[in-house]
Amino acid sequence: MKQPQSTHAVRTSPEGRPAQAALESVHQALRVLEVVNRCSGGVNLTQIARETKLPQLVLARAVEQLIRADLATPIGPDAYVAGHALLLSQTDGGEGRGHLRETLAWVRDAVGAAVYVARYTDGEVAITQYADGPATPVVEEWVDFRAAAHASAVGKALLTQLDYDDRRDHLSRHPLTPFTTHTLTSQRVLFRQLDGRPPNTPLLDLQEYALGTVCAAVPITAGRNPECVALSIPVPDPGRLKQAARILQSEAAAVLLALIVAGSTRPTVRRLEDTILSTSA
């Protein structure tokens, strides 16, 4: 098999990965957060706009994300100070991780499904966080997720961020085993699916890992290791999956911000943002 010419969806290096929508949204929010954090007495939108040079609508969305993530707190009409969660990022305790768990629980309730955070590390797929509940059960891991990247939304969202050689290396260690009649077993078809999807759209698992379960995942990588946030629904309902995936995509930035606060993820794509939450590392 020859290496495909079209590789717009993969990276050549960690620093060169194209930013996903969630990551770009987080970068914008971090630019606002830097200003808010520097002005201990509070800062208004006019000053934030002047220093960040963000368009009005983008600025409004970034401020809303920071407020929802408890990284900024309103103190008056169009004025803000650093939020409680930002203060947590400056401690060594587990409160930042508690904030991450609260964020995942909030997203779980918003999408009406179990949610997961996964990372590609040391050449393997790893679920690092999850939030479930009585009405939102997690997927039964009947096959080790490390061996099922080709059949899971989580795995696809991580594989899509690898370059061609790294993907082939992974699949040489974990063959494309058919877990259900819906599982892709062709490397060529899988790569075409990963690279041919519209930019910034969720990756899907349509009963490929387990019959009766559908999943969606959104890449949220900010550091050197590919990461994603995902959901699973224990019913094969395309309409429900589409709606849940849309909500998951809109909340992906909040999850990434919470990961940064918890110290689980450190942004490395832009040097400016590297220093904003340095105390959480």
Coordinates of C-alpha atoms in Angstrom, one line a residue:
M1 CA 0.0 0.0 0.0
K2 CA 1.4 3.4 -1.0
Q3 CA 1.2 6.3 1.4
P4 CA -1.8 8.5 0.5
Q5 CA -1.0 12.0 -0.9
S6 CA -3.8 13.7 1.0
T7 CA -2.9 14.0 4.7
H8 CA -4.6 17.2 5.7
A9 CA -6.1 15.5 8.8
V10 CA -2.8 14.2 10.3
R11 CA 0.2 15.8 11.9
T12 CA 3.9 15.7 11.0
S13 CA 4.9 16.6 14.5
P14 CA 3.1 17.5 17.8
E15 CA 3.8 21.2 17.3
G16 CA 2.6 21.0 13.7
R17 CA -0.8 19.5 14.3
P18 CA -3.6 21.5 12.9
A19 CA -5.8 23.0 15.6
Q20 CA -9.3 21.5 16.0
A21 CA -12.2 23.8 16.7
A22 CA -12.2 23.1 20.4
L23 CA -8.4 23.8 20.7
E24 CA -8.8 27.1 18.8
S25 CA -11.6 28.1 21.1
V26 CA -9.5 27.3 24.1
H27 CA -6.6 29.4 22.8
Q28 CA -9.0 32.3 22.4
A29 CA -10.3 31.8 26.0
L30 CA -6.7 31.5 27.3
R31 CA -5.8 34.8 25.7
V32 CA -8.7 36.4 27.6
L33 CA -7.8 34.5 30.8
E34 CA -4.3 35.9 30.7
V35 CA -5.7 39.4 30.9
V36 CA -8.2 38.6 33.6
N37 CA -5.6 36.8 35.7
R38 CA -3.1 39.7 35.4
C39 CA -5.7 42.3 36.5
S40 CA -6.3 41.3 40.1
G41 CA -8.7 44.1 40.7
G42 CA -10.9 43.2 37.8
V43 CA -10.9 44.2 34.1
N44 CA -13.7 45.3 31.7
L45 CA -14.5 44.0 28.2
T46 CA -13.1 47.1 26.6
Q47 CA -9.6 46.5 28.0
I48 CA -9.8 42.8 27.3
A49 CA -10.7 43.5 23.7
R50 CA -7.9 46.1 23.3
E51 CA -5.3 43.6 24.6
T52 CA -6.5 40.4 23.0
K53 CA -7.7 42.0 19.7
L54 CA -10.4 39.4 19.5
P55 CA -13.6 40.2 17.5
Q56 CA -16.6 41.1 19.7
L57 CA -18.5 37.8 19.1
V58 CA -15.4 35.7 19.7
L59 CA -14.6 37.6 22.9
A60 CA -18.2 37.1 24.1
R61 CA -18.0 33.4 23.5
A62 CA -14.5 33.1 25.2
V63 CA -15.8 35.0 28.3
E64 CA -18.8 32.8 28.5
Q65 CA -16.6 29.7 28.4
L66 CA -14.4 31.0 31.2
I67 CA -17.4 31.8 33.3
R68 CA -18.9 28.4 32.8
A69 CA -15.6 26.8 33.6
D70 CA -15.4 29.0 36.8
L71 CA -12.2 30.5 35.5
A72 CA -13.6 34.0 35.4
T73 CA -16.2 35.6 37.7
P74 CA -18.4 38.7 36.8
I75 CA -18.0 41.5 39.3
G76 CA -20.2 44.1 37.6
P77 CA -21.5 45.1 34.2
D78 CA -18.9 43.8 31.7
A79 CA -16.2 43.4 34.4
Y80 CA -14.5 40.2 35.5
V81 CA -11.9 38.8 37.9
A82 CA -10.2 35.4 38.1
G83 CA -12.6 32.6 39.0
H84 CA -12.4 30.0 41.8
A85 CA -11.2 27.3 39.4
L86 CA -8.2 29.4 38.4
L87 CA -7.2 29.7 42.0
L88 CA -7.4 25.9 42.3
S89 CA -4.9 25.5 39.5
Q90 CA -2.4 27.4 41.7
T91 CA -2.5 24.8 44.5
D92 CA -1.1 21.3 44.8
G93 CA -4.3 19.8 46.2
G94 CA -6.9 17.7 44.4
E95 CA -9.4 20.5 44.1
G96 CA -8.4 21.1 40.5
R97 CA -9.1 17.4 39.7
G98 CA -12.4 17.8 41.5
H99 CA -13.3 20.6 39.2
L100 CA -12.5 18.3 36.2
R101 CA -14.8 15.6 37.6
E102 CA -17.5 18.2 38.1
T103 CA -17.0 19.4 34.5
L104 CA -17.3 15.9 33.1
A105 CA -20.4 15.3 35.2
W106 CA -21.9 18.4 33.8
V107 CA -21.1 17.4 30.2
R108 CA -22.5 13.9 31.0
D109 CA -25.8 15.4 32.0
A110 CA -25.8 17.8 29.1
V111 CA -25.3 15.1 26.5
G112 CA -27.4 12.4 28.4
A113 CA -24.6 9.8 28.1
A114 CA -21.4 8.6 29.7
V115 CA -18.4 10.7 28.8
Y116 CA -14.8 9.9 28.6
V117 CA -11.4 11.6 28.2
A118 CA -8.8 9.5 26.4
R119 CA -5.1 10.0 25.6
Y120 CA -2.7 8.3 23.2
T121 CA 0.4 7.7 25.3
D122 CA 3.4 5.3 24.9
G123 CA 1.8 4.0 21.7
E124 CA -1.5 2.9 23.3
V125 CA -5.0 4.2 23.8
A126 CA -5.8 5.0 27.4
I127 CA -9.1 6.2 29.0
T128 CA -7.8 8.7 31.6
Q129 CA -11.1 10.1 33.0
Y130 CA -14.8 9.2 32.7
A131 CA -18.2 10.2 34.1
D132 CA -21.1 7.8 34.2
G133 CA -24.3 7.3 36.2
P134 CA -27.3 5.0 36.6
A135 CA -29.0 6.3 33.5
T136 CA -25.7 6.8 31.6
P137 CA -23.7 3.6 31.9
V138 CA -20.2 3.2 30.4
V139 CA -19.4 0.8 27.7
E140 CA -18.7 -2.7 28.9
E141 CA -15.0 -3.2 28.0
W142 CA -15.5 -6.7 26.6
V143 CA -12.4 -6.2 24.5
D144 CA -9.4 -4.2 25.8
F145 CA -9.8 -0.6 24.4
R146 CA -6.1 -0.7 23.5
A147 CA -6.8 -3.4 20.9
A148 CA -9.9 -1.7 19.5
A149 CA -8.7 1.8 18.2
H150 CA -10.0 1.0 14.7
A151 CA -13.5 0.1 16.1
S152 CA -14.1 2.8 18.7
A153 CA -14.8 6.5 18.4
V154 CA -12.1 7.2 21.0
G155 CA -9.5 5.2 19.1
K156 CA -10.4 6.9 15.8
A157 CA -10.2 10.3 17.4
L158 CA -6.7 9.5 18.5
L159 CA -5.6 7.7 15.4
T160 CA -6.7 10.7 13.2
Q161 CA -4.1 12.8 15.0
L162 CA -1.2 10.4 14.2
D163 CA 0.8 10.6 11.0
Y164 CA 0.7 7.7 8.5
D165 CA 3.7 5.8 9.9
D166 CA 2.5 6.0 13.5
R167 CA -0.9 4.8 12.5
R168 CA 0.6 1.8 10.6
D169 CA 2.8 1.1 13.6
H170 CA -0.2 1.0 15.9
L171 CA -2.2 -1.2 13.6
S172 CA 0.8 -3.6 13.2
R173 CA 0.6 -4.2 16.9
H174 CA -3.2 -4.2 17.1
P175 CA -4.7 -5.8 13.9
L176 CA -8.1 -4.7 12.6
T177 CA -10.1 -7.4 14.2
P178 CA -13.8 -7.6 13.4
F179 CA -15.7 -7.3 16.7
T180 CA -19.1 -6.9 15.0
T181 CA -20.4 -7.1 11.5
H182 CA -20.0 -3.3 11.4
T183 CA -16.3 -3.2 12.2
L184 CA -13.9 -1.8 9.6
T185 CA -11.3 -4.4 8.7
S186 CA -9.6 -2.6 5.8
Q187 CA -6.7 -0.2 6.7
R188 CA -7.2 1.7 3.5
V189 CA -10.9 2.3 4.2
L190 CA -10.1 3.3 7.8
F191 CA -7.5 5.8 6.8
R192 CA -9.8 7.2 4.1
Q193 CA -12.5 7.6 6.8
L194 CA -10.1 9.4 9.1
D195 CA -8.7 11.7 6.5
G196 CA -11.8 12.3 4.4
R197 CA -14.1 13.5 7.2
P198 CA -15.1 17.2 7.1
P199 CA -12.9 19.3 9.4
N200 CA -13.9 19.5 13.1
T201 CA -16.6 16.8 12.9
P202 CA -16.8 14.1 15.5
L203 CA -15.5 10.6 14.9
L204 CA -18.2 7.9 15.2
D205 CA -18.5 4.3 16.3
L206 CA -21.7 2.9 14.8
Q207 CA -21.9 -0.4 16.6
E208 CA -18.4 -1.2 15.5
Y209 CA -17.1 -2.1 19.0
A210 CA -20.2 -3.5 20.5
L211 CA -23.7 -4.2 19.1
G212 CA -26.3 -1.9 20.6
T213 CA -23.9 0.9 21.4
V214 CA -23.0 4.0 19.4
C215 CA -20.2 6.5 20.3
A216 CA -18.8 9.9 19.2
A217 CA -15.5 11.5 20.0
V218 CA -14.0 15.0 19.5
P219 CA -10.2 15.6 19.4
I220 CA -9.1 18.1 22.0
T221 CA -5.3 17.9 21.9
A222 CA -3.3 20.7 23.4
G223 CA -0.1 19.0 24.5
R224 CA 2.2 16.5 23.0
N225 CA -0.1 13.5 23.3
P226 CA -3.3 13.2 21.2
E227 CA -6.4 13.5 23.4
C228 CA -10.1 13.4 22.9
V229 CA -13.4 13.6 24.7
A230 CA -16.1 11.1 23.9
L231 CA -19.5 9.8 24.7
S232 CA -21.3 6.4 24.4
I233 CA -25.0 5.7 24.1
P234 CA -26.3 2.2 24.8
V235 CA -28.9 2.3 22.1
P236 CA -28.4 2.4 18.3
D237 CA -30.3 5.7 17.8
P238 CA -28.7 7.8 15.0
G239 CA -30.9 10.9 15.9
R240 CA -29.9 10.8 19.5
L241 CA -26.3 10.3 18.7
K242 CA -26.2 13.2 16.3
Q243 CA -27.8 15.5 18.9
A244 CA -25.5 14.3 21.7
A245 CA -22.4 14.6 19.4
R246 CA -23.3 18.2 18.6
I247 CA -23.6 19.1 22.3
L248 CA -20.3 17.2 23.0
Q249 CA -18.5 19.2 20.3
S250 CA -19.8 22.5 21.8
E251 CA -18.6 21.6 25.3
A252 CA -15.2 20.1 24.2
A253 CA -13.5 23.4 25.0
A254 CA -14.8 23.4 28.6
V255 CA -13.4 19.9 29.1
L256 CA -10.0 21.0 27.7
L257 CA -10.0 24.0 30.0
A258 CA -10.8 21.8 33.0
L259 CA -8.0 19.4 32.0
I260 CA -5.6 22.4 32.0
V261 CA -6.8 23.5 35.4
A262 CA -6.4 20.0 36.8
G263 CA -2.8 19.9 35.5
S264 CA -3.7 16.8 33.4
T265 CA -3.0 18.7 30.1
R266 CA -0.6 21.5 29.4
P267 CA -0.9 23.6 26.2
T268 CA 2.2 23.5 24.1
V269 CA 1.1 24.8 20.7
R270 CA 1.6 28.5 21.5
R271 CA 4.2 29.8 23.8
L272 CA 2.0 32.5 25.2
E273 CA -0.5 30.1 26.6
D274 CA 2.2 27.8 28.0
T275 CA 2.8 30.3 30.8
I276 CA -0.8 31.2 31.7
L277 CA -1.5 28.2 34.0
S278 CA 2.1 27.2 34.6
T279 CA 1.5 26.7 38.3
S280 CA -0.9 23.9 37.5
A281 CA 1.7 21.8 35.8

